Amino acid sequence: MAKISTASLLKMKQQGEKISTITAYDASFAKLFDQAGIHAILIGDSLGMVLQGEDSTLPVSIEDMAYHTRCVKRGIEETLVIADMPFMSYATQEQALTNAAVLMQAGASMVKMEGGAWLNDTISALVERGIPVCAHLGLTPQSVNIFGGFKVQGRENDKAEQMIADAKALEGAGAQLLVLECIPASLGEAITKALTIPTIGIGAGKDTDGQILVMHDALGIACNYMPKFSRNFLKDTGDIKQAVELYISEVSQGNFPGDEHIFK
Ligand code: KIV
């Protein structure tokens, strides 16, 4: 497999090929996922929850993200590396430029930020300076205190329309990828059809251009709780590399997510 870029993901969308992505936080898992043929790896600020044992992503720092991005990058040959900008690291445009540079210099090829059209100017400024951006809408975990919990978003008509408008604005500002988290499957489909850039869903239905899972969920390591939108691929295979290969093939064939993993 050749080195994957944002252009490769765009081509996959255009050709109707499904994109498989997963989180990783260290070199060993990153290498294994890269060798299994995953298209992109996200160093998610979910590391606050799955590695650090926090009850949200808010305590994660830019230093944490840079450290884990450096670790992951050392395991990668072909996969696209995306790093999350943590809570309040992009509250102003100046902070975003400084902190995105830290993650790019740590080895990311793209940074991810949570939020709607308020990010337009920041995204344009980053893209103009050579930093590709993945946007993130729906259940954006850094806003958990605004949402009052980890709840499905976009069920009401006005909220769904707002999300479609935000998605178009983010694409217009220069975002090259969009993560959609925990929204009704019909909204995932509507946003995907409205955009030229690829959408990557997590609890956003079957019709997004790709899927992402937190690696701990995909391997059934989550302490106590398996989210509705996830599946334990390790249970079906008993081997981590084969589990990720199964995940990739189930996404590619449209078998994952199944009806039991989607929100209405
Ligand atoms: O932090 C993370 O792992 C994420 C994914 C759930 C999309 O943002």
Tab-separated table of C-alpha atoms and ligand atoms in Angstrom:
chain	number	residue	atom	x	y	z
A	1	MET	CA	0.000	0.000	0.000
A	2	ALA	CA	1.312	3.487	-0.883
A	3	LYS	CA	1.612	6.282	1.704
A	4	ILE	CA	-1.856	7.649	2.427
A	5	SER	CA	-2.576	11.364	2.158
A	6	THR	CA	-5.693	13.510	2.420
A	7	ALA	CA	-5.810	13.312	-1.408
A	8	SER	CA	-5.977	9.491	-1.169
A	9	LEU	CA	-8.973	9.724	1.188
A	10	LEU	CA	-10.733	12.168	-1.139
A	11	LYS	CA	-10.152	9.760	-4.053
A	12	MET	CA	-11.608	6.915	-1.970
A	13	LYS	CA	-14.780	8.952	-1.399
A	14	GLN	CA	-15.003	9.748	-5.114
A	15	GLN	CA	-14.615	6.066	-5.993
A	16	GLY	CA	-17.113	4.929	-3.347
A	17	GLU	CA	-14.465	3.028	-1.320
A	18	LYS	CA	-14.988	3.017	2.454
A	19	ILE	CA	-12.295	4.535	4.688
A	20	SER	CA	-11.299	2.692	7.884
A	21	THR	CA	-9.707	4.588	10.731
A	22	ILE	CA	-8.921	3.816	14.372
A	23	THR	CA	-7.269	5.548	17.300
A	24	ALA	CA	-3.791	4.632	18.574
A	25	TYR	CA	-1.556	6.154	21.200
A	26	ASP	CA	1.744	4.241	20.987
A	27	ALA	CA	4.236	2.886	18.445
A	28	SER	CA	3.450	-0.834	18.853
A	29	PHE	CA	-0.282	-0.620	18.192
A	30	ALA	CA	0.289	2.004	15.491
A	31	LYS	CA	2.692	-0.351	13.666
A	32	LEU	CA	0.277	-3.245	13.884
A	33	PHE	CA	-2.650	-1.136	12.609
A	34	ASP	CA	-0.470	0.315	9.831
A	35	GLN	CA	0.555	-3.212	8.766
A	36	ALA	CA	-3.087	-4.364	8.879
A	37	GLY	CA	-3.856	-1.701	6.236
A	38	ILE	CA	-5.797	0.911	8.220
A	39	HIS	CA	-6.193	4.128	6.200
A	40	ALA	CA	-5.745	6.674	8.992
A	41	ILE	CA	-4.804	6.645	12.665
A	42	LEU	CA	-6.086	9.282	15.077
A	43	ILE	CA	-4.145	10.102	18.212
A	44	GLY	CA	-7.405	10.993	19.945
A	45	ASP	CA	-7.727	13.064	23.071
A	46	SER	CA	-9.825	10.046	24.101
A	47	LEU	CA	-6.453	9.069	25.584
A	48	GLY	CA	-7.559	11.091	28.607
A	49	MET	CA	-10.251	8.479	29.206
A	50	VAL	CA	-8.765	5.215	27.909
A	51	LEU	CA	-5.123	5.721	28.961
A	52	GLN	CA	-5.282	8.198	31.827
A	53	GLY	CA	-8.558	6.995	33.387
A	54	GLU	CA	-10.163	10.459	33.452
A	55	ASP	CA	-13.941	10.766	33.085
A	56	SER	CA	-13.677	13.206	30.163
A	57	THR	CA	-11.135	14.455	27.608
A	58	LEU	CA	-10.855	17.884	29.238
A	59	PRO	CA	-7.701	17.258	31.335
A	60	VAL	CA	-5.599	16.299	28.264
A	61	SER	CA	-2.780	18.768	27.513
A	62	ILE	CA	-0.963	19.670	24.301
A	63	GLU	CA	2.159	18.075	25.833
A	64	ASP	CA	0.231	14.782	26.277
A	65	MET	CA	-0.905	14.954	22.646
A	66	ALA	CA	2.591	15.752	21.333
A	67	TYR	CA	4.120	12.890	23.354
A	68	HIS	CA	1.652	10.294	22.039
A	69	THR	CA	1.850	11.681	18.483
A	70	ARG	CA	5.646	11.191	18.545
A	71	CYS	CA	5.148	7.619	19.835
A	72	VAL	CA	2.574	6.746	17.143
A	73	LYS	CA	4.570	8.331	14.316
A	74	ARG	CA	7.526	6.035	15.059
A	75	GLY	CA	5.335	2.995	14.307
A	76	ILE	CA	3.902	4.281	11.008
A	77	GLU	CA	4.995	3.688	7.423
A	78	GLU	CA	1.916	4.324	5.293
A	79	THR	CA	-1.098	5.339	7.336
A	80	LEU	CA	-2.218	8.984	7.569
A	81	VAL	CA	-1.515	10.354	11.068
A	82	ILE	CA	-4.110	12.730	12.540
A	83	ALA	CA	-3.656	14.327	15.973
A	84	ASP	CA	-6.388	15.836	18.131
A	85	MET	CA	-6.090	19.415	19.332
A	86	PRO	CA	-7.029	19.127	23.034
A	87	PHE	CA	-9.540	21.204	25.009
A	88	MET	CA	-8.858	24.979	24.874
A	89	SER	CA	-5.722	24.570	22.738
A	90	TYR	CA	-7.477	26.349	19.818
A	91	ALA	CA	-9.726	28.807	21.659
A	92	THR	CA	-8.026	31.670	19.785
A	93	GLN	CA	-6.512	31.646	16.321
A	94	GLU	CA	-3.062	32.362	17.757
A	95	GLN	CA	-3.307	29.413	20.158
A	96	ALA	CA	-4.454	27.195	17.302
A	97	LEU	CA	-1.484	28.130	15.098
A	98	THR	CA	1.045	27.602	17.913
A	99	ASN	CA	-0.431	24.317	19.151
A	100	ALA	CA	-1.102	22.845	15.694
A	101	ALA	CA	2.576	23.480	14.869
A	102	VAL	CA	3.564	21.494	17.986
A	103	LEU	CA	1.518	18.485	16.782
A	104	MET	CA	2.742	18.713	13.178
A	105	GLN	CA	6.349	18.847	14.396
A	106	ALA	CA	5.632	15.831	16.612
A	107	GLY	CA	4.692	13.855	13.468
A	108	ALA	CA	1.032	14.548	12.619
A	109	SER	CA	0.019	15.100	8.994
A	110	MET	CA	-3.333	16.638	9.966
A	111	VAL	CA	-4.914	18.085	13.125
A	112	LYS	CA	-8.492	17.605	14.331
A	113	MET	CA	-10.632	20.220	16.055
A	114	GLU	CA	-14.142	20.033	17.514
A	115	GLY	CA	-16.688	22.702	16.621
A	116	GLY	CA	-18.860	24.386	14.005
A	117	ALA	CA	-18.692	27.524	11.911
A	118	TRP	CA	-16.980	29.498	14.724
A	119	LEU	CA	-13.806	27.656	13.625
A	120	ASN	CA	-13.929	28.937	10.028
A	121	ASP	CA	-11.264	31.638	10.348
A	122	THR	CA	-9.014	29.374	12.396
A	123	ILE	CA	-9.288	26.591	9.811
A	124	SER	CA	-8.525	28.984	6.953
A	125	ALA	CA	-5.485	30.341	8.827
A	126	LEU	CA	-4.146	26.823	9.475
A	127	VAL	CA	-4.726	25.622	5.912
A	128	GLU	CA	-3.126	28.773	4.448
A	129	ARG	CA	-0.029	27.967	6.523
A	130	GLY	CA	0.164	24.336	5.389
A	131	ILE	CA	-1.682	22.528	8.171
A	132	PRO	CA	-4.478	20.187	6.995
A	133	VAL	CA	-7.558	20.154	9.232
A	134	CYS	CA	-10.087	17.470	10.123
A	135	ALA	CA	-13.246	18.995	11.631
A	136	HIS	CA	-15.499	17.192	14.154
A	137	LEU	CA	-19.266	17.701	14.641
A	138	GLY	CA	-22.061	15.986	16.570
A	139	LEU	CA	-21.217	14.708	20.041
A	140	THR	CA	-17.997	16.671	20.434
A	141	PRO	CA	-16.682	15.323	23.765
A	142	GLN	CA	-14.871	18.541	24.722
A	143	SER	CA	-18.352	20.132	25.022
A	144	VAL	CA	-19.721	17.417	27.327
A	145	ASN	CA	-20.493	20.008	30.012
A	146	ILE	CA	-22.596	22.022	27.565
A	147	PHE	CA	-24.456	18.897	26.404
A	148	GLY	CA	-25.026	17.692	29.978
A	149	GLY	CA	-23.508	14.269	29.242
A	150	PHE	CA	-22.382	12.063	26.344
A	151	LYS	CA	-25.669	12.256	24.399
A	152	VAL	CA	-26.689	11.724	20.772
A	153	GLN	CA	-26.795	15.094	18.974
A	154	GLY	CA	-28.822	16.452	16.036
A	155	ARG	CA	-32.127	14.682	16.663
A	156	GLU	CA	-34.226	17.857	16.494
A	157	ASN	CA	-34.835	19.382	13.027
A	158	ASP	CA	-33.288	22.763	13.848
A	159	LYS	CA	-30.161	21.137	15.340
A	160	ALA	CA	-29.842	18.835	12.317
A	161	GLU	CA	-30.149	21.779	9.901
A	162	GLN	CA	-27.571	23.716	11.905
A	163	MET	CA	-25.177	20.757	11.721
A	164	ILE	CA	-25.562	20.524	7.940
A	165	ALA	CA	-24.886	24.268	7.646
A	166	ASP	CA	-21.840	23.967	9.947
A	167	ALA	CA	-20.490	21.054	7.911
A	168	LYS	CA	-20.755	23.056	4.671
A	169	ALA	CA	-19.111	26.074	6.318
A	170	LEU	CA	-16.210	23.974	7.633
A	171	GLU	CA	-15.673	22.476	4.182
A	172	GLY	CA	-15.803	25.988	2.703
A	173	ALA	CA	-13.170	27.148	5.197
A	174	GLY	CA	-10.782	24.431	3.999
A	175	ALA	CA	-11.352	21.384	6.238
A	176	GLN	CA	-10.356	18.242	4.303
A	177	LEU	CA	-12.058	15.626	6.481
A	178	LEU	CA	-15.023	15.637	8.882
A	179	VAL	CA	-15.646	13.333	11.851
A	180	LEU	CA	-19.338	12.903	12.749
A	181	GLU	CA	-19.936	11.455	16.209
A	182	CYS	CA	-23.169	10.048	17.679
A	183	ILE	CA	-25.826	11.485	15.404
A	184	PRO	CA	-28.863	9.870	13.724
A	185	ALA	CA	-27.865	7.715	10.737
A	186	SER	CA	-30.126	9.776	8.442
A	187	LEU	CA	-28.229	12.948	9.398
A	188	GLY	CA	-24.876	11.203	8.810
A	189	GLU	CA	-26.106	10.341	5.326
A	190	ALA	CA	-27.439	13.860	4.619
A	191	ILE	CA	-24.157	15.527	5.654
A	192	THR	CA	-22.094	13.019	3.661
A	193	LYS	CA	-24.161	13.695	0.527
A	194	ALA	CA	-23.935	17.468	1.023
A	195	LEU	CA	-20.107	17.507	1.129
A	196	THR	CA	-17.274	16.922	-1.316
A	197	ILE	CA	-14.807	16.051	1.484
A	198	PRO	CA	-14.961	12.601	3.139
A	199	THR	CA	-16.949	12.093	6.346
A	200	ILE	CA	-15.807	9.610	8.991
A	201	GLY	CA	-18.516	8.380	11.344
A	202	ILE	CA	-18.524	7.010	14.865
A	203	GLY	CA	-22.116	6.250	15.771
A	204	ALA	CA	-23.227	8.159	12.649
A	205	GLY	CA	-24.668	5.299	10.603
A	206	LYS	CA	-23.583	3.254	7.570
A	207	ASP	CA	-23.593	5.985	4.965
A	208	THR	CA	-20.628	8.103	6.033
A	209	ASP	CA	-17.575	7.719	3.779
A	210	GLY	CA	-15.671	5.924	6.512
A	211	GLN	CA	-15.718	4.788	10.122
A	212	ILE	CA	-13.556	5.405	13.171
A	213	LEU	CA	-13.420	3.511	16.459
A	214	VAL	CA	-11.479	4.030	19.653
A	215	MET	CA	-9.040	1.077	19.617
A	216	HIS	CA	-9.994	0.025	23.157
A	217	ASP	CA	-13.638	-0.323	22.070
A	218	ALA	CA	-12.748	-2.218	18.865
A	219	LEU	CA	-10.652	-4.657	20.932
A	220	GLY	CA	-13.124	-4.913	23.824
A	221	ILE	CA	-10.701	-3.411	26.370
A	222	ALA	CA	-13.088	-0.678	27.536
A	223	CYS	CA	-13.450	-0.813	31.316
A	224	ASN	CA	-17.054	-1.818	32.115
A	225	TYR	CA	-18.743	-0.164	29.163
A	226	MET	CA	-19.048	-0.943	25.423
A	227	PRO	CA	-20.648	1.925	23.486
A	228	LYS	CA	-23.697	0.969	21.373
A	229	PHE	CA	-21.921	2.078	18.182
A	230	SER	CA	-18.888	-0.185	18.700
A	231	ARG	CA	-18.139	-3.876	18.156
A	232	ASN	CA	-15.528	-6.133	19.756
A	233	PHE	CA	-13.579	-7.408	16.727
A	234	LEU	CA	-11.037	-9.227	18.913
A	235	LYS	CA	-13.757	-11.537	20.231
A	236	ASP	CA	-14.360	-12.766	16.663
A	237	THR	CA	-10.693	-13.381	15.857
A	238	GLY	CA	-8.566	-13.813	19.008
A	239	ASP	CA	-5.681	-11.929	17.410
A	240	ILE	CA	-5.204	-8.147	17.371
A	241	LYS	CA	-3.923	-7.809	13.786
A	242	GLN	CA	-6.681	-10.094	12.482
A	243	ALA	CA	-9.229	-8.105	14.510
A	244	VAL	CA	-8.200	-4.898	12.769
A	245	GLU	CA	-8.138	-6.629	9.375
A	246	LEU	CA	-11.693	-7.846	10.075
A	247	TYR	CA	-12.744	-4.304	11.079
A	248	ILE	CA	-11.312	-2.931	7.805
A	249	SER	CA	-13.026	-5.588	5.709
A	250	GLU	CA	-16.372	-5.241	7.516
A	251	VAL	CA	-16.278	-1.459	6.941
A	252	SER	CA	-15.222	-1.904	3.335
A	253	GLN	CA	-18.054	-4.383	2.624
A	254	GLY	CA	-20.663	-2.246	4.407
A	255	ASN	CA	-21.226	-4.848	7.162
A	256	PHE	CA	-20.085	-2.527	9.954
A	257	PRO	CA	-21.809	-0.660	11.436
A	258	GLY	CA	-24.828	-2.969	11.593
A	259	ASP	CA	-28.367	-1.876	12.470
A	260	GLU	CA	-27.642	-2.551	16.146
A	261	HIS	CA	-24.835	0.067	16.141
A	262	ILE	CA	-26.738	3.017	14.717
A	263	PHE	CA	-28.874	5.795	16.216
A	264	LYS	CA	-32.252	6.758	14.777
B	1	KIV	O1	-10.630	11.424	20.731
B	1	KIV	C1	-11.038	10.555	19.954
B	1	KIV	O2	-10.668	9.384	20.012
B	1	KIV	C2	-11.993	10.966	18.932
B	1	KIV	C3	-12.704	9.889	18.169
B	1	KIV	C4	-13.720	9.249	19.035
B	1	KIV	C5	-13.299	10.390	16.914
B	1	KIV	O3	-12.208	12.126	18.743
